Every structure is written in C-alpha cells, then in structure tokens.
Short mmCIF file of C-alpha atoms in Angstrom, two decimals:
data_model
loop_
_atom_site.label_atom_id
_atom_site.label_comp_id
_atom_site.label_asym_id
_atom_site.label_seq_id
_atom_site.Cartn_x
_atom_site.Cartn_y
_atom_site.Cartn_z
CA ASP A 76 22.02 1.31 2.43
CA ILE A 77 20.27 -0.34 -0.62
CA GLN A 78 18.80 2.47 -3.02
CA LEU A 79 15.86 1.74 -5.15
CA THR A 80 15.23 3.65 -8.29
CA GLN A 81 11.82 3.38 -10.05
CA SER A 82 11.11 4.36 -13.64
CA PRO A 83 9.43 6.12 -14.83
CA SER A 84 8.51 8.48 -11.99
CA PHE A 85 5.18 9.52 -13.87
CA LEU A 86 3.30 7.58 -16.31
CA SER A 87 0.23 8.64 -18.18
CA ALA A 88 -2.08 5.84 -19.47
CA SER A 89 -5.45 4.94 -20.67
CA VAL A 90 -8.08 2.50 -19.41
CA GLY A 91 -7.40 -0.82 -20.83
CA ASP A 92 -3.71 -0.21 -21.65
CA ARG A 93 -1.07 -2.48 -20.34
CA VAL A 94 1.76 -0.79 -18.38
CA THR A 95 5.18 -1.73 -16.71
CA ILE A 96 6.94 -0.01 -13.90
CA THR A 97 10.79 -0.88 -13.17
CA CYS A 98 12.59 -0.81 -10.02
CA ARG A 99 16.45 -1.12 -9.91
CA ALA A 100 18.27 -2.09 -6.76
CA SER A 101 21.76 -0.48 -6.09
CA GLN A 102 22.71 -4.05 -4.73
CA GLU A 103 21.66 -7.64 -5.15
CA ILE A 104 18.27 -8.21 -2.98
CA SER A 105 17.51 -11.76 -4.26
CA SER A 106 13.68 -11.71 -4.42
CA TYR A 107 13.00 -9.61 -1.33
CA LEU A 108 11.07 -7.08 -3.21
CA ALA A 109 7.47 -5.83 -2.50
CA TRP A 110 5.13 -3.66 -4.57
CA TYR A 111 2.56 -1.29 -3.01
CA GLN A 112 -0.22 0.94 -4.46
CA GLN A 113 -1.20 3.91 -2.63
CA LYS A 114 -4.14 6.09 -3.39
CA PRO A 115 -4.47 9.73 -2.16
CA GLY A 116 -5.81 9.89 1.36
CA HIS A 117 -5.16 6.37 1.89
CA ALA A 118 -2.70 4.14 3.47
CA PRO A 119 -0.35 1.77 0.94
CA LYS A 120 -1.58 -1.40 0.16
CA LEU A 121 0.63 -4.46 -0.44
CA LEU A 122 0.15 -5.81 -3.94
CA ILE A 123 3.02 -8.00 -4.64
CA TYR A 124 5.52 -9.89 -2.40
CA THR A 125 8.77 -11.97 -2.74
CA ALA A 126 9.03 -10.29 -6.31
CA SER A 127 6.30 -12.06 -7.91
CA LEU A 128 3.72 -13.54 -5.50
CA LEU A 129 0.25 -11.71 -5.41
CA GLN A 130 -1.12 -10.82 -2.18
CA SER A 131 -4.49 -11.96 -1.44
CA GLY A 132 -7.33 -10.11 -3.01
CA VAL A 133 -5.21 -8.53 -5.60
CA PRO A 134 -6.59 -8.93 -9.11
CA SER A 135 -4.79 -11.10 -11.52
CA ARG A 136 -4.02 -8.32 -13.92
CA PHE A 137 -0.99 -7.32 -11.50
CA ARG A 138 2.20 -9.37 -12.21
CA GLY A 139 5.52 -8.78 -10.55
CA SER A 140 8.83 -10.39 -11.93
CA GLY A 141 12.49 -9.79 -11.33
CA PHE A 142 15.27 -11.35 -9.36
CA GLY A 143 18.54 -9.77 -8.00
CA THR A 144 18.71 -5.90 -9.02
CA VAL A 145 15.80 -5.49 -11.58
CA PHE A 146 12.19 -5.95 -11.01
CA THR A 147 9.05 -4.90 -12.75
CA LEU A 148 5.47 -4.52 -12.15
CA THR A 149 2.95 -4.75 -14.87
CA ILE A 150 -0.61 -4.02 -14.80
CA ASN A 151 -2.34 -5.61 -17.73
CA SER A 152 -5.87 -4.03 -18.88
CA LEU A 153 -5.82 -0.84 -16.54
CA GLN A 154 -8.94 -0.33 -14.69
CA PRO A 155 -10.09 3.01 -13.50
CA GLU A 156 -9.37 2.05 -9.81
CA ASP A 157 -5.62 1.31 -10.85
CA PHE A 158 -4.67 4.91 -11.09
CA ALA A 159 -2.46 5.59 -8.08
CA THR A 160 1.10 5.66 -7.00
CA TYR A 161 2.93 2.66 -6.87
CA TYR A 162 6.12 1.97 -4.80
CA CYS A 163 8.62 -0.88 -4.62
CA GLN A 164 10.28 -1.76 -1.37
CA GLN A 165 13.26 -3.97 -0.52
CA LEU A 166 13.25 -6.46 2.40
CA ASN A 167 16.77 -7.90 1.88
CA SER A 168 18.49 -5.63 4.56
CA TYR A 169 18.14 -2.57 6.99
CA PRO A 170 17.03 0.05 6.30
CA ARG A 171 14.05 -1.24 4.60
CA THR A 172 13.97 1.36 1.65
CA PHE A 173 11.48 2.32 -0.61
CA GLY A 174 11.60 3.52 -4.20
CA GLN A 175 10.60 7.07 -4.87
CA GLY A 176 7.38 6.09 -6.28
CA THR A 177 5.49 6.11 -9.69
CA LYS A 178 2.34 8.02 -10.25
CA LEU A 179 0.10 6.61 -12.90
CA GLU A 180 -2.27 9.08 -14.06
CA ILE A 181 -5.18 8.76 -16.53
CA LYS A 182 -4.37 9.85 -20.00
CA GLN B 88 -9.99 -8.53 10.89
CA VAL B 89 -6.52 -6.61 11.62
CA GLN B 90 -6.95 -3.12 12.79
CA LEU B 91 -4.13 -0.78 13.71
CA VAL B 92 -5.13 2.58 15.10
CA GLU B 93 -2.61 5.44 15.29
CA SER B 94 -2.99 8.47 17.94
CA GLY B 95 -0.62 11.04 19.42
CA GLY B 96 0.13 13.21 16.54
CA GLY B 97 -0.26 16.94 16.57
CA VAL B 98 1.90 20.09 16.36
CA VAL B 99 5.15 20.42 18.33
CA GLN B 100 7.99 22.92 18.13
CA PRO B 101 11.41 21.92 17.02
CA GLY B 102 13.31 20.48 19.68
CA GLY B 103 10.39 19.14 21.11
CA SER B 104 8.94 15.58 21.82
CA LEU B 105 6.07 13.61 21.01
CA ARG B 106 4.90 10.00 21.87
CA LEU B 107 2.99 8.03 19.07
CA SER B 108 0.81 5.09 19.91
CA CYS B 109 -0.71 2.16 17.84
CA ALA B 110 -3.34 0.01 19.24
CA ALA B 111 -3.78 -3.05 17.45
CA SER B 112 -6.56 -5.68 17.19
CA GLY B 113 -7.88 -8.54 15.07
CA PHE B 114 -4.34 -10.64 15.16
CA VAL B 115 -2.02 -12.01 18.07
CA PHE B 116 0.17 -8.85 18.42
CA SER B 117 2.89 -10.67 20.45
CA LYS B 118 3.72 -12.74 17.48
CA TYR B 119 4.61 -10.18 14.79
CA ALA B 120 7.49 -7.56 14.42
CA MET B 121 5.88 -4.02 13.95
CA HIS B 122 7.15 -1.00 11.91
CA TRP B 123 6.64 2.76 11.63
CA VAL B 124 6.74 4.19 8.25
CA ARG B 125 6.27 7.98 7.55
CA GLN B 126 5.36 10.26 4.60
CA ALA B 127 5.99 13.78 4.55
CA PRO B 128 3.37 15.92 2.87
CA GLY B 129 3.30 15.36 -0.91
CA LYS B 130 6.44 12.78 -0.74
CA GLY B 131 7.23 9.31 -0.78
CA LEU B 132 7.30 6.59 1.73
CA GLU B 133 10.17 6.31 4.29
CA TRP B 134 10.74 3.60 6.71
CA VAL B 135 11.33 4.77 10.14
CA ALA B 136 11.62 1.94 12.51
CA LEU B 137 11.25 -1.89 13.43
CA THR B 138 10.70 -3.66 16.68
CA SER B 139 10.81 -7.52 16.85
CA TYR B 140 7.87 -9.45 18.28
CA ASP B 141 9.36 -9.34 21.51
CA GLY B 142 10.52 -5.69 21.58
CA ILE B 143 14.19 -7.04 21.87
CA ASN B 144 15.61 -6.35 18.35
CA ASN B 145 14.97 -2.92 16.99
CA HIS B 146 16.36 -0.95 13.94
CA TYR B 147 16.03 2.56 12.87
CA ALA B 148 16.47 4.61 9.82
CA ASP B 149 19.66 6.70 9.98
CA SER B 150 17.67 9.86 9.91
CA VAL B 151 15.82 9.19 13.37
CA LYS B 152 18.66 6.96 15.06
CA GLY B 153 19.33 8.29 18.58
CA ARG B 154 16.20 10.55 18.34
CA PHE B 155 13.50 8.30 18.06
CA THR B 156 12.82 4.95 20.26
CA ILE B 157 10.38 2.13 18.99
CA SER B 158 8.70 0.09 21.78
CA ARG B 159 5.83 -1.99 22.35
CA ASP B 160 3.56 -3.38 25.19
CA ASN B 161 2.40 -6.76 24.27
CA SER B 162 0.09 -6.98 27.31
CA LYS B 163 -1.87 -4.12 25.83
CA ASP B 164 -1.27 -4.81 21.97
CA THR B 165 0.13 -1.56 21.73
CA LEU B 166 3.13 -0.10 19.78
CA PHE B 167 4.82 3.21 20.49
CA LEU B 168 7.10 5.67 19.00
CA GLN B 169 8.88 8.12 21.04
CA MET B 170 10.10 11.05 19.27
CA ASN B 171 12.67 13.46 20.66
CA SER B 172 14.81 16.37 19.32
CA LEU B 173 12.07 16.84 16.73
CA ARG B 174 13.06 18.74 13.59
CA PRO B 175 10.99 20.48 10.75
CA ASP B 176 11.92 17.47 8.36
CA ASP B 177 10.05 14.98 10.71
CA THR B 178 6.65 16.53 9.65
CA ALA B 179 4.84 13.61 8.08
CA LEU B 180 2.00 11.19 8.33
CA TYR B 181 3.24 8.31 10.47
CA PHE B 182 1.70 4.94 9.73
CA CYS B 183 1.92 2.01 12.14
CA VAL B 184 2.64 -1.21 9.93
CA GLY B 185 2.51 -4.91 10.65
CA SER B 186 3.77 -7.91 9.02
CA THR B 187 0.86 -10.14 10.08
CA VAL B 188 0.37 -12.68 7.38
CA VAL B 189 3.14 -12.19 4.80
CA THR B 190 6.19 -11.97 6.98
CA PRO B 191 8.39 -9.85 6.61
CA TYR B 192 6.38 -7.77 4.19
CA PHE B 193 4.26 -4.75 5.26
CA ASP B 194 0.83 -6.36 4.78
CA SER B 195 -1.23 -4.27 7.46
CA TRP B 196 -1.36 -0.56 7.85
CA GLY B 197 -3.11 1.89 9.89
CA GLN B 198 -4.42 5.23 8.58
CA GLY B 199 -1.67 7.33 10.10
CA THR B 200 -1.15 10.20 12.60
CA LEU B 201 0.06 13.52 11.62
CA VAL B 202 3.05 15.18 13.14
CA ILE B 203 3.85 18.78 12.36
CA VAL B 204 7.11 20.27 13.74
CA SER B 205 6.76 24.07 13.45
CA SER B 206 7.50 27.25 15.56
#
C-alpha cells in the first residue's frame, strides 16, 4: 500500500500569512494526488486534483504542486475561512490512501 | 445539484451487522464509480470501498475485506454498504462519496451516517 505522510501535522498561522503543507508518498504516484479541506462537523471538500488543478469554485489563493513522491499545498493570504484540516489523497492505486491530515489553526 | 444522503447508521454490538444506504440525486448515478469513506471520532479519513459504475468491479481496504460488501442499485440510484462482523474499531462516520465531475477524484460527499459498535 502507498503511504502518505503530511507535514506538519499542526500549523499555527495568522490571517494574511502564506502557509505550505507537504505530502510525501512512499512510492511514485505521478500526478494522481488530491487535496481536501475539512471543517468541523462538515464533509471534506475537494480543493485540488491531479496535483495542481483547482476544483471549480475554489479560490485562487490555493495552489498545488508536485509530481512523483513530493507534493505541496500552498495557501496564499490566509482568510478566516481557511482554518480547517487538510488532507492529501493518492489515486494512483488501491487502496486510495489519505494522509494523516494537517490541522491549520489561528495563531 | 449533486446530493448524496446516507442512512442506516446506529448502535450495534460487536459481531453484529448493519446495512448503510446512500440515496443519490442530481446526476446520472449509473455512470459513475462510488465510494465509502469513514472517519473515526477525532481521527483522519480512511477509504473503505469502491464500486464501479456498473457494480461489477469492487475494491476494499484491507481493514474491511471479507467483512464489508459494497453494492449499488442503479435502478434506484442507491449505494449500499453491508457491514458484517462489526468491531469496535469500525466505529466511525461513514461518508458516501462520488466521482461525478472530476473522475476519479472524490468531488461529491454526503454528510455521513454514524456507526457505533459497542456492547
């Protein structure tokens, strides 16, 4: 199975900051990576797919990049509504594993 | 718009069974693969199972293989998860998920149904 490791697991930042979350895959997954945002009490929401493509309706301050085994999610100019937990997921093979999550909190 | 509504969750004793349902609307259900994803209380996301658009090809997480069965009824736009031999570590919120626009990514999620396995 492909393991995904996110870093950091917790991140404290202020409104207006830029933050970066990294997701490392235990094997090559090409660009078959997605990023999701989950707020407490809500289902996850797809933000980024194919490593770098923005899902419809997602603000352009979210940016994904990477290929192979190392991927990043960058959020520019953090807004209050961005404080949430973020997960990466690989879709290169089964099982469709998720990273352990990164909780982004307000400093 | 796409709507996925799960039902069937509840409290069950270890070793028991439960059948989850997911009613789909707002898209052509029979054209898309569907998944179940779960989230234990306070924990991360775990993919559970996939069924292909026609219900013929299914995949499971190792943690549920042999105990859970995913299926669908395309005539009723409904997804199912039959869960047998339930264990306390199956306690979770179970989400019905579709890849309805950006295949194969998980772009449509229900709100989840809670399963608690406890004596």
